[in-house]
CSV table of C-alpha atoms in Angstrom, one decimal:
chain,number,residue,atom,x,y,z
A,135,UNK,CA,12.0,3.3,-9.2
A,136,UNK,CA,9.7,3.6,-6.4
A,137,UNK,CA,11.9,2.5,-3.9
A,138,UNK,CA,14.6,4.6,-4.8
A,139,UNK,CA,12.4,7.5,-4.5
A,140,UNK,CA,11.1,6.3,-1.2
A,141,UNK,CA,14.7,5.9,-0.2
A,142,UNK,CA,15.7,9.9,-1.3
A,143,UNK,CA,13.3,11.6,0.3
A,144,UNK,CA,14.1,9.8,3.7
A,145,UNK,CA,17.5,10.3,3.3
A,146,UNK,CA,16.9,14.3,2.5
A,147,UNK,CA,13.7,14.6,4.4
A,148,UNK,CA,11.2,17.7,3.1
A,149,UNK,CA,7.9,18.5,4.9
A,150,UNK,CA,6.7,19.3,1.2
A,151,UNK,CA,6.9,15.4,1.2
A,152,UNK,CA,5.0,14.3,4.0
A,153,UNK,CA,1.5,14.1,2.4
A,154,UNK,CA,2.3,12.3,-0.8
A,155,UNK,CA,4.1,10.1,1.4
A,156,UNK,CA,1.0,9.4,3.3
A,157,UNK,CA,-1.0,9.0,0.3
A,158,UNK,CA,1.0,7.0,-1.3
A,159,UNK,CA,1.1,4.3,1.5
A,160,UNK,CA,-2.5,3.8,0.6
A,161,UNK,CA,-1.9,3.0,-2.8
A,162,UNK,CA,1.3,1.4,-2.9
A,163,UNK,CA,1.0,-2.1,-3.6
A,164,UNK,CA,4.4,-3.7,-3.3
A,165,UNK,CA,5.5,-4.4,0.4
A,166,UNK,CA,9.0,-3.5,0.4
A,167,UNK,CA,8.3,-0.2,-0.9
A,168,UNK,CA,5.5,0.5,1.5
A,169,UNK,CA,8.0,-0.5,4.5
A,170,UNK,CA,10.5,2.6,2.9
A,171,UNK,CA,7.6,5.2,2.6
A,172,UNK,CA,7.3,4.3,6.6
A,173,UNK,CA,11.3,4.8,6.9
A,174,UNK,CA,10.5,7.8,4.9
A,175,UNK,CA,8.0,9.5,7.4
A,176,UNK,CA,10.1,8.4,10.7
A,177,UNK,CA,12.9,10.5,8.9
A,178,UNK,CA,10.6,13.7,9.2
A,179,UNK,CA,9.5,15.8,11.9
A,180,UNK,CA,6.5,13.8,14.3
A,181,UNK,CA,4.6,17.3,14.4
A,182,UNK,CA,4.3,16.9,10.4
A,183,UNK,CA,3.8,13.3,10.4
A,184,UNK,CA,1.4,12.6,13.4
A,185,UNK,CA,-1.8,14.1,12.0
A,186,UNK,CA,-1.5,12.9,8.8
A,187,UNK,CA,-1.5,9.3,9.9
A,188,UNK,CA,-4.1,10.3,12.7
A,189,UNK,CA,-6.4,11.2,9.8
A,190,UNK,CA,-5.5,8.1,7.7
A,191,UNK,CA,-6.2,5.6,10.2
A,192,UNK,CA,-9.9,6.7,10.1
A,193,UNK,CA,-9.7,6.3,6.0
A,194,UNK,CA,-12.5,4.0,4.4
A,195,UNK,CA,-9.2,2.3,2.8
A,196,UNK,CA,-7.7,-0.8,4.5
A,197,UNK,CA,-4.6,-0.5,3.4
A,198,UNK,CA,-4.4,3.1,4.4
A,199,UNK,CA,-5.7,2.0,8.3
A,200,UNK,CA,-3.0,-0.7,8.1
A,201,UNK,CA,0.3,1.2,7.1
A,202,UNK,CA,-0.6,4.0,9.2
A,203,UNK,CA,-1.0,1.9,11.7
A,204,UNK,CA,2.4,0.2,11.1
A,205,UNK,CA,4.0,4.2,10.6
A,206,UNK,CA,2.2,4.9,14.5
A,207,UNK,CA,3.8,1.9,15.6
A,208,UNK,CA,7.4,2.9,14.1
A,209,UNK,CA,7.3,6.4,15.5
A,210,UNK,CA,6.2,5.0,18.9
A,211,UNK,CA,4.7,8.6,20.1
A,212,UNK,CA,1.8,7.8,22.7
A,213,UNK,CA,0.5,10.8,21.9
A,214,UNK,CA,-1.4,8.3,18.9
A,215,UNK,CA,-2.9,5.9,21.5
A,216,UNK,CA,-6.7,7.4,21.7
A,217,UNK,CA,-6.5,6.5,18.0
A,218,UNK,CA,-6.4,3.4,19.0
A,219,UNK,CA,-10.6,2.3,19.6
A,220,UNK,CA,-12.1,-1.1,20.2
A,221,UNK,CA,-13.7,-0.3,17.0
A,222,UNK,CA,-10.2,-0.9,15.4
A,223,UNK,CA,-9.2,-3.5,17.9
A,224,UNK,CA,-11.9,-5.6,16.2
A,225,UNK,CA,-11.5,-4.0,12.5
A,226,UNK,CA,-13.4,-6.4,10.0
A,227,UNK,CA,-10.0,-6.3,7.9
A,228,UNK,CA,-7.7,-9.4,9.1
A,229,UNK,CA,-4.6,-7.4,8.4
A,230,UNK,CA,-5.8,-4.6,9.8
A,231,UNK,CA,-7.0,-6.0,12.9
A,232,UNK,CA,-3.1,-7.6,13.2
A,233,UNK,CA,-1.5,-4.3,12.6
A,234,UNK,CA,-3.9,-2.5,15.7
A,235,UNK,CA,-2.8,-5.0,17.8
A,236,UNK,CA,0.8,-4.5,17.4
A,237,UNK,CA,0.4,-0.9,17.2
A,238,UNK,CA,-1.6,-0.8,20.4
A,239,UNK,CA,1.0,-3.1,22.3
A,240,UNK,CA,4.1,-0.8,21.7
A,241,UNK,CA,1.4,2.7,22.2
A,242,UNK,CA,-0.1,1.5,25.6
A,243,UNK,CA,0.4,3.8,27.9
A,244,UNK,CA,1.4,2.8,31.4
A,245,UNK,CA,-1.7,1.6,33.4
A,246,UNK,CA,-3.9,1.1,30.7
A,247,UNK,CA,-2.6,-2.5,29.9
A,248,UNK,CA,-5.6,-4.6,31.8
A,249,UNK,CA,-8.2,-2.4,29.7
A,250,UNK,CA,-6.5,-3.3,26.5
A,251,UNK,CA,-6.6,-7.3,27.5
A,252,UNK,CA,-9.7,-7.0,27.8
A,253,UNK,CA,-10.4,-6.0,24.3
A,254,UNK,CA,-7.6,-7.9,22.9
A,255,UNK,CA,-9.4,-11.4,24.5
A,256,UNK,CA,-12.5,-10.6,22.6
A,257,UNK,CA,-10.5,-11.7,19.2
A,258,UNK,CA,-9.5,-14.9,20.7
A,259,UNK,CA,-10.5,-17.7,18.2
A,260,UNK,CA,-10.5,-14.8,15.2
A,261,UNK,CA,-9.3,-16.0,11.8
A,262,UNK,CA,-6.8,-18.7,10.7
A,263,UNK,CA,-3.2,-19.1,12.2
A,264,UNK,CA,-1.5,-15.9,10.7
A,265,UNK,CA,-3.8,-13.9,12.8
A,266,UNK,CA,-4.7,-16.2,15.6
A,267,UNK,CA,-0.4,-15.8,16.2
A,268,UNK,CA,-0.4,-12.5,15.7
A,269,UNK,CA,-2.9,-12.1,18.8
A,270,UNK,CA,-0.9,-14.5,20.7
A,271,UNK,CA,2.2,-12.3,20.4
A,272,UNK,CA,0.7,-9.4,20.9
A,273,UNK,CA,-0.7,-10.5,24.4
A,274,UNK,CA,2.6,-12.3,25.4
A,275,UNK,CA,4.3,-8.9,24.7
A,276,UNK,CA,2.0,-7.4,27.4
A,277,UNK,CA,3.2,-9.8,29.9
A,278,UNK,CA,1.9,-11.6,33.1
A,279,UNK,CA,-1.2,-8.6,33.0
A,280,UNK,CA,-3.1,-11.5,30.2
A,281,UNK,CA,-3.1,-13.8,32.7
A,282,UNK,CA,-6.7,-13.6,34.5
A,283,UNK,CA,-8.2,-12.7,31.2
A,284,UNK,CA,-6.7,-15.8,29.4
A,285,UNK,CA,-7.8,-17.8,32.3
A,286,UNK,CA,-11.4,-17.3,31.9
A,287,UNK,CA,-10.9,-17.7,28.3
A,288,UNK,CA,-10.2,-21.1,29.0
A,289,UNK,CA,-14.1,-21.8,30.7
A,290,UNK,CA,-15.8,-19.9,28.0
A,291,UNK,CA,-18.5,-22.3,25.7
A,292,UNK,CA,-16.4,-21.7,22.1
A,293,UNK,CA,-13.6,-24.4,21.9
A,294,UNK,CA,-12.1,-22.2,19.0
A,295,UNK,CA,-11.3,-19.4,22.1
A,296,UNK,CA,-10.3,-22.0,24.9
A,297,UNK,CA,-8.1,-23.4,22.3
A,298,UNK,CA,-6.2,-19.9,21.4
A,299,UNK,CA,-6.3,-19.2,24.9
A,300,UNK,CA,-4.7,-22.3,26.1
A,301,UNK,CA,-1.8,-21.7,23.4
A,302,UNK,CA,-1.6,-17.9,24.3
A,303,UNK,CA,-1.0,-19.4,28.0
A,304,UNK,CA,1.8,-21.9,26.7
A,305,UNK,CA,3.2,-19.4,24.9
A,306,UNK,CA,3.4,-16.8,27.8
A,307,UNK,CA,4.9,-19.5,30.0
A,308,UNK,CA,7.8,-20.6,27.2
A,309,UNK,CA,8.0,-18.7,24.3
A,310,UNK,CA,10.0,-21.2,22.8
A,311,UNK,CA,7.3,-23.3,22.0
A,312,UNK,CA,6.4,-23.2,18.4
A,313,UNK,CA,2.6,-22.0,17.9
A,314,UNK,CA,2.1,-24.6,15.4
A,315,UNK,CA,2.6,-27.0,18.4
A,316,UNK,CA,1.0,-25.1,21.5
A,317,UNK,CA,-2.5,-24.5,19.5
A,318,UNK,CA,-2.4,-28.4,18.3
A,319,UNK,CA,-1.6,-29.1,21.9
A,320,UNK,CA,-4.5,-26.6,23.0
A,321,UNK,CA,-7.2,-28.5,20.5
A,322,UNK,CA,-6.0,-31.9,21.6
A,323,UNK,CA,-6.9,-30.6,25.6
A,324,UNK,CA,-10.5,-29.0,24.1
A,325,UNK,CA,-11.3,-32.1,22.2
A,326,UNK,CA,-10.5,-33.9,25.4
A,327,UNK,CA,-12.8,-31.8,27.5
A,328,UNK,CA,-9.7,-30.7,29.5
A,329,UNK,CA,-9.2,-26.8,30.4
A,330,UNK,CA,-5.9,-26.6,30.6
A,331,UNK,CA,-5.4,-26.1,34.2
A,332,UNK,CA,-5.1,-29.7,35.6
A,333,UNK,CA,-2.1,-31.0,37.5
């Protein structure tokens, strides 16, 4: 029932809408349905929708952070990038933390790539391999701009952050490689004493 309602008000969109919309996002506990509340708000005007989700990404609620997060990501207006801190970067919340790091890859405006590395490499080694890959893509996305950043990753003391580094780096240079593989690979180089960079 919630999903069809979800599903009406995108396919007739009513600014009267918009805030339940966003308040329901916080509460809504099945994933599908939250994924058409997001559909729903892309369907409305981004003059409605962008300062509701502004506001709700500064919410006490983690879920509410995260799925407007995902809604910023969706709409793709820039506009949302100062949103966007370190603080949430690096937001105690695993999920949340994945979510502001795919949000902030597709926000990122042009010439600010190299400052978001830098806060992006300071979650290297964060969290178990759901969110260690999500990192991983998020930096590939940015491209060959990771790569001085993920080099001195390599040298740092924490083998848990040479070892997401050196998998990061394998998976920038062939993204075909599974991540299962490249951070066993990377752990088998750490254990070894190896930084990645020989030969």
């Amino acid at each position: 029932m919630r999903l069809r309602a979800a599903l009406t008000v995108g396919t007739t969109p009513d600014p009267r809408f918009v805030g339940k919309l966003v308040e329901r996002c916080a509460i809504e506990p099945e994933f599908f349905v939250r994924d058409m509340l997001t559909w729903a708000l892309t369907r409305h005007p981004v003059s409605l929708t962008l300062p509701a989700l502004l506001r709700e990404v500064g919410s006490d609620n983690a879920r509410a952070r995260s799925q407007a997060l995902h809604t910023l990501s969706k709409i793709g207006d820039r506009r949302a990038w100062p949103v966007i801190t370190r603080a949430l970067l690096s937001d105690a919340d695993d999920h949340v933390a994945r979510t502001a790091w795919r949000t902030a890859v597709v926000l990122v405006p042009d010439g600010e790539e190299s400052a978001l590395v830098d806060v992006l490499v300071t979650q290297l080694g964060r969290g178990g391999r759901e969110t260690q890959l999500s990192l991983s893509r998020a930096l590939v996305e940015l491209g060959e701009v990771i790569v001085p950043a993920l080099l001195a990753a390599t040298k740092v003391s924490d083998p848990s952050v040479r070892a997401h580094a050196l998998a990061t780096q394998r998976l920038l240079r062939d993204p075909d490689t599974g991540f299962e593989f490249a951070i066993e690979e990377a752990k088998r180089v750490v254990a070894l004493g190896g930084s990645g960079q020989e030969g």
